[in-house]
XYZ file of C-alpha atoms in Angstrom:
367
model
C 0.012 0.042 -0.030
C 1.508 3.312 -1.075
C 0.964 6.395 1.008
C 2.123 9.904 0.051
C 4.654 11.235 2.534
C 5.822 14.621 1.168
C 4.562 17.026 -1.565
C 6.805 17.908 -4.572
C 8.921 20.965 -4.295
C 9.149 22.808 -7.605
C 12.059 25.011 -8.758
C 11.578 28.316 -10.677
C 12.433 26.507 -13.959
C 9.772 23.902 -13.291
C 12.126 21.101 -12.326
C 11.548 19.130 -9.124
C 13.983 19.728 -6.263
C 15.470 16.695 -4.496
C 14.214 16.599 -0.979
C 16.076 13.501 0.192
C 12.827 11.725 0.955
C 10.928 9.336 -1.242
C 7.589 10.515 -2.597
C 5.833 7.360 -1.394
C 6.408 4.841 1.322
C 5.377 1.173 1.071
C 4.123 -0.678 4.095
C 3.703 -4.444 4.139
C 0.323 -5.347 5.657
C 0.529 -9.098 4.989
C 3.328 -11.503 5.008
C 5.381 -13.634 7.363
C 6.807 -10.723 9.302
C 3.556 -9.121 10.132
C 1.392 -10.135 13.164
C -1.953 -11.490 12.045
C -5.069 -11.893 14.199
C -5.477 -15.437 15.472
C -7.718 -17.575 13.336
C -10.948 -18.678 14.873
C -11.095 -22.461 14.924
C -13.664 -24.813 16.429
C -11.531 -25.497 19.519
C -10.808 -21.851 20.134
C -14.484 -20.963 19.973
C -15.296 -23.925 22.273
C -12.665 -22.744 24.729
C -14.046 -19.260 24.657
C -17.591 -20.486 25.275
C -16.371 -22.435 28.369
C -14.204 -19.655 29.697
C -16.759 -19.159 32.462
C -15.658 -22.406 34.077
C -11.929 -21.489 34.345
C -11.986 -19.785 37.747
C -11.361 -21.699 40.948
C -14.917 -21.742 42.152
C -16.218 -23.260 39.041
C -13.437 -25.810 38.829
C -13.927 -26.922 42.469
C -17.665 -27.252 41.913
C -17.210 -29.190 38.631
C -14.830 -31.635 40.369
C -17.246 -32.323 43.163
C -20.128 -32.688 40.747
C -18.051 -34.995 38.496
C -17.378 -37.300 41.474
C -21.107 -37.680 42.023
C -21.635 -38.367 38.307
C -18.943 -41.060 38.263
C -20.451 -42.658 41.384
C -23.867 -42.766 39.695
C -22.404 -44.335 36.551
C -20.239 -46.997 38.209
C -22.554 -47.634 41.185
C -22.708 -51.490 40.676
C -18.869 -51.571 40.742
C -18.349 -49.281 43.681
C -21.121 -50.423 46.078
C -19.949 -53.291 48.397
C -23.462 -54.713 48.608
C -26.773 -54.559 46.809
C -29.055 -51.683 47.847
C -31.698 -54.168 49.170
C -29.321 -56.947 50.315
C -30.045 -57.796 53.944
C -27.674 -58.977 56.668
C -29.866 -60.325 59.476
C -26.922 -60.582 61.848
C -26.264 -56.764 61.671
C -29.451 -54.886 62.379
C -29.132 -51.142 63.114
C -25.392 -51.532 63.524
C -23.138 -48.482 63.654
C -20.302 -48.057 61.209
C -17.732 -50.847 61.195
C -15.182 -52.406 58.928
C -17.829 -54.622 57.339
C -20.400 -51.839 56.871
C -18.611 -48.499 56.615
C -21.764 -46.455 57.169
C -23.716 -48.887 59.249
C -26.971 -50.711 58.540
C -30.681 -50.037 58.550
C -33.382 -51.715 60.657
C -33.417 -54.576 58.130
C -29.687 -55.022 57.921
C -29.287 -53.164 54.578
C -25.966 -51.447 53.986
C -26.364 -47.694 54.158
C -23.303 -46.915 52.012
C -24.627 -49.085 49.185
C -28.020 -47.288 49.329
C -26.274 -43.940 49.222
C -24.280 -44.997 46.150
C -27.238 -46.394 44.270
C -29.446 -43.541 45.312
C -27.011 -41.132 43.595
C -28.274 -42.393 40.225
C -31.845 -41.186 40.784
C -30.653 -37.798 41.997
C -28.268 -37.237 39.038
C -30.744 -38.518 36.411
C -33.702 -36.468 37.661
C -31.572 -33.327 38.210
C -29.899 -33.287 34.751
C -32.913 -34.502 32.744
C -35.290 -31.991 34.266
C -32.605 -29.215 33.787
C -32.244 -30.110 30.105
C -35.990 -29.990 29.585
C -36.399 -26.749 31.436
C -33.379 -25.034 29.737
C -34.603 -26.007 26.226
C -38.014 -24.551 26.948
C -36.595 -21.390 28.535
C -34.300 -20.777 25.583
C -37.118 -21.270 22.989
C -39.627 -19.083 24.718
C -37.343 -16.554 26.404
C -35.249 -15.708 23.316
C -38.153 -15.589 20.922
C -40.158 -13.447 23.316
C -37.236 -11.066 23.649
C -36.495 -10.796 19.959
C -40.007 -10.442 18.439
C -42.263 -7.467 19.144
C -45.948 -6.849 19.558
C -48.581 -9.356 20.578
C -46.250 -12.279 20.060
C -43.853 -11.075 22.689
C -46.613 -10.136 25.089
C -48.330 -13.551 24.769
C -45.075 -15.458 25.453
C -44.392 -13.124 28.417
C -47.861 -13.798 29.797
C -47.347 -17.598 29.394
C -44.075 -17.263 31.340
C -45.789 -15.368 34.104
C -48.456 -18.028 34.397
C -45.855 -20.778 34.851
C -44.014 -18.671 37.416
C -46.960 -18.981 39.756
C -47.799 -22.618 39.164
C -46.817 -24.604 42.333
C -44.619 -27.457 41.281
C -44.806 -29.853 44.261
C -48.683 -30.095 44.327
C -48.690 -30.680 40.552
C -46.103 -33.495 40.948
C -48.242 -35.042 43.721
C -51.316 -35.037 41.386
C -49.335 -36.581 38.486
C -47.659 -39.171 40.734
C -50.996 -40.245 42.097
C -52.023 -41.327 38.583
C -49.201 -43.885 38.488
C -48.741 -46.938 40.626
C -44.967 -46.662 40.242
C -44.151 -43.346 38.508
C -40.819 -43.597 36.600
C -38.017 -41.110 37.111
C -38.582 -39.741 33.610
C -42.041 -38.664 34.482
C -40.897 -36.943 37.648
C -38.052 -35.179 35.773
C -40.455 -34.098 33.032
C -42.882 -32.529 35.546
C -40.071 -30.749 37.408
C -38.712 -29.460 34.066
C -42.096 -28.254 32.840
C -42.598 -26.317 36.052
C -39.118 -24.910 36.355
C -38.396 -23.148 33.156
C -40.181 -19.849 33.680
C -37.506 -18.054 35.734
C -34.783 -18.790 33.108
C -37.114 -17.669 30.369
C -37.686 -14.295 32.113
C -33.932 -13.689 32.400
C -33.194 -14.674 28.825
C -36.036 -12.503 27.562
C -34.666 -9.446 29.329
C -31.187 -10.043 27.995
C -32.412 -10.717 24.447
C -34.340 -7.413 24.463
C -31.035 -5.708 25.236
C -29.150 -7.535 22.501
C -31.694 -7.131 19.739
C -30.807 -3.408 19.303
C -27.004 -4.033 19.098
C -25.186 -3.138 15.907
C -24.288 -6.734 14.932
C -27.891 -7.851 15.275
C -29.129 -4.833 13.163
C -26.499 -5.676 10.577
C -27.572 -9.290 10.358
C -31.157 -8.237 10.016
C -30.277 -5.720 7.328
C -28.486 -8.438 5.387
C -31.688 -10.454 5.317
C -30.531 -13.240 7.664
C -33.342 -15.555 8.659
C -34.615 -15.538 12.229
C -33.257 -18.876 13.161
C -29.741 -17.938 12.146
C -29.847 -14.606 13.996
C -30.937 -16.403 17.167
C -28.621 -19.457 16.926
C -25.495 -17.740 15.523
C -25.681 -14.193 16.699
C -27.512 -14.295 19.985
C -27.028 -17.590 21.664
C -23.191 -17.288 21.984
C -23.747 -14.073 23.875
C -26.257 -15.717 26.170
C -24.205 -18.809 27.029
C -23.332 -17.583 30.603
C -26.946 -16.938 31.464
C -28.056 -20.253 29.945
C -25.358 -22.085 32.039
C -26.371 -20.322 35.188
C -30.053 -21.151 34.480
C -29.134 -24.783 33.884
C -27.250 -25.070 37.145
C -30.064 -23.372 39.080
C -32.614 -25.800 37.569
C -30.446 -28.802 38.559
C -30.277 -27.537 42.086
C -34.044 -26.972 42.290
C -34.814 -30.362 40.764
C -32.597 -32.219 43.236
C -34.152 -30.458 46.185
C -37.661 -31.098 44.750
C -36.949 -34.806 44.246
C -35.531 -35.345 47.704
C -38.354 -33.356 49.253
C -40.982 -35.436 47.451
C -39.269 -38.634 48.404
C -38.986 -37.593 51.969
C -42.654 -36.829 52.366
C -43.576 -40.201 50.718
C -44.945 -38.945 47.409
C -42.438 -40.895 45.317
C -42.693 -44.685 45.832
C -39.952 -46.203 47.963
C -38.861 -48.424 44.990
C -37.313 -45.326 43.395
C -34.214 -45.275 45.572
C -32.606 -41.858 46.178
C -31.310 -39.850 49.102
C -34.786 -38.679 49.972
C -36.036 -42.233 50.188
C -33.251 -43.031 52.706
C -34.345 -40.089 54.845
C -37.961 -41.227 54.603
C -37.181 -44.734 55.835
C -34.960 -43.304 58.606
C -37.758 -41.001 59.784
C -40.405 -43.810 59.572
C -38.308 -46.237 61.725
C -37.344 -43.790 64.466
C -33.733 -43.227 63.491
C -33.734 -39.635 64.619
C -31.636 -38.817 66.569
C -30.022 -41.941 67.871
C -29.176 -43.827 64.635
C -27.182 -40.908 63.179
C -25.408 -43.056 60.612
C -28.703 -43.762 58.831
C -29.686 -40.195 57.929
C -26.562 -37.998 58.322
C -24.716 -39.348 55.164
C -27.760 -38.739 52.958
C -28.138 -35.206 54.367
C -24.409 -34.492 53.824
C -24.616 -35.662 50.228
C -27.504 -33.286 49.512
C -25.559 -30.497 51.177
C -22.353 -31.272 49.316
C -23.908 -31.445 45.824
C -25.808 -28.219 46.644
C -22.451 -26.536 47.572
C -20.895 -27.891 44.270
C -23.698 -26.405 42.216
C -23.506 -23.110 44.134
C -19.797 -22.857 43.505
C -20.323 -23.358 39.735
C -23.031 -20.641 39.791
C -20.790 -18.305 41.773
C -18.031 -18.876 39.202
C -20.412 -18.078 36.361
C -21.641 -14.956 38.165
C -18.062 -13.838 38.634
C -17.385 -14.285 34.906
C -20.546 -12.441 33.824
C -20.336 -9.570 36.326
C -17.375 -7.256 35.324
C -17.215 -5.810 38.860
C -16.896 -9.288 40.537
C -14.469 -10.376 37.831
C -12.186 -7.432 38.413
C -12.385 -7.850 42.162
C -11.406 -11.518 41.881
C -8.513 -10.744 39.591
C -7.234 -8.088 41.976
C -7.611 -10.440 44.967
C -5.626 -13.116 43.175
C -2.872 -10.644 42.190
C -2.593 -9.529 45.768
C -2.300 -13.149 47.019
C 0.482 -13.841 44.523
C 2.356 -10.828 45.944
C 1.952 -12.125 49.565
C -0.518 -9.377 50.551
C -3.516 -9.931 52.778
C -6.686 -9.313 50.845
C -8.710 -8.470 53.989
C -6.089 -6.180 55.483
C -7.685 -2.655 55.781
C -4.219 -0.968 56.018
C -2.760 0.000 52.623
C 0.752 -1.274 52.097
C 3.299 1.501 51.593
C 6.293 0.835 49.351
C 9.597 1.003 51.242
C 12.122 3.619 49.906
C 15.736 2.495 49.397
C 18.340 3.957 51.788
C 20.192 5.906 49.086
C 16.990 7.418 47.825
C 15.931 8.392 51.307
C 19.244 10.069 52.102
C 19.075 11.961 48.804
C 15.582 13.179 49.565
C 16.712 14.343 53.059
C 19.723 16.211 51.559
C 17.429 17.931 49.026
C 15.050 19.036 51.773
C 17.941 20.526 53.807
C 19.342 22.371 50.813
C 15.928 23.861 50.061
C 15.539 25.073 53.633
C 18.989 26.686 53.586
C 18.175 28.471 50.367
C 15.019 29.896 51.878
C 16.976 31.218 54.819
């Protein structure tokens, strides 16, 4: 690319005077010696989409959640006994080498029941979250992008599902089955848990639809499905992930609550079922090994999901993200983050003596 650098200087006779500078300068904009912007590949875009899970909180939560998922998958290989296998010689026994978490009133191993009960919790939690997230994305994004009566109708539908009580509806649905499968329970939890996520996605989509890149795509005649899937959804991934995690938490708590109050049949083994049998057989508070492990598992998986949600929130919120980066930088330098006193940089001895000499000379000059 040639760019003029200096105008011609003309002599009286019409000849050009030499200026010592070339009339044009050539700059190389492409080539091996010029830095080029990194190419966007599939893996780079995938890494950017999952950047919200790179902080310590999200990593810790994902590790804990991954342990529960592995336990659910490999339950038959991990559990020392079957969930309903009975040992008549060890009834209501405390933890021992043979039964690490003790036994129930019928001699069933509590640890094996905890391990097999993880399957129901994980399946219902993730399946209901997938159903709720898909519905929330469909209704929330469309309601935020379109205008007029379509948007208002979808918003009204969302408001209706916000006030529908989920637990009474599940009780009514479960009463229609002699042994309701976990898929039905997950479907009901998902159908009653999508409204909150749809409201959040609608609000964010209404903010995005007036951005320049959306207006440019609309001016180019892009179809609606491409604008939503290619232009909008990548910018909504953090909110979608947060909604998914929140729905998993609500579904797990809903499942264990329904099992504890006896709505779900006892054949569907999960942590709530263990608490139900412990309460029915007078385990509180003496037989602590029967109900404490199940309660701890519910609390631990809740903490893991909360850590993931906190990490996503830190990634989305610029103020929290900058505060976290500043705290990590201070820790690397050995400074206390909670120390209210501001650290003052020490001045070298030579610099301090020079400053004192300059102050004395200035005072003598004034005198």
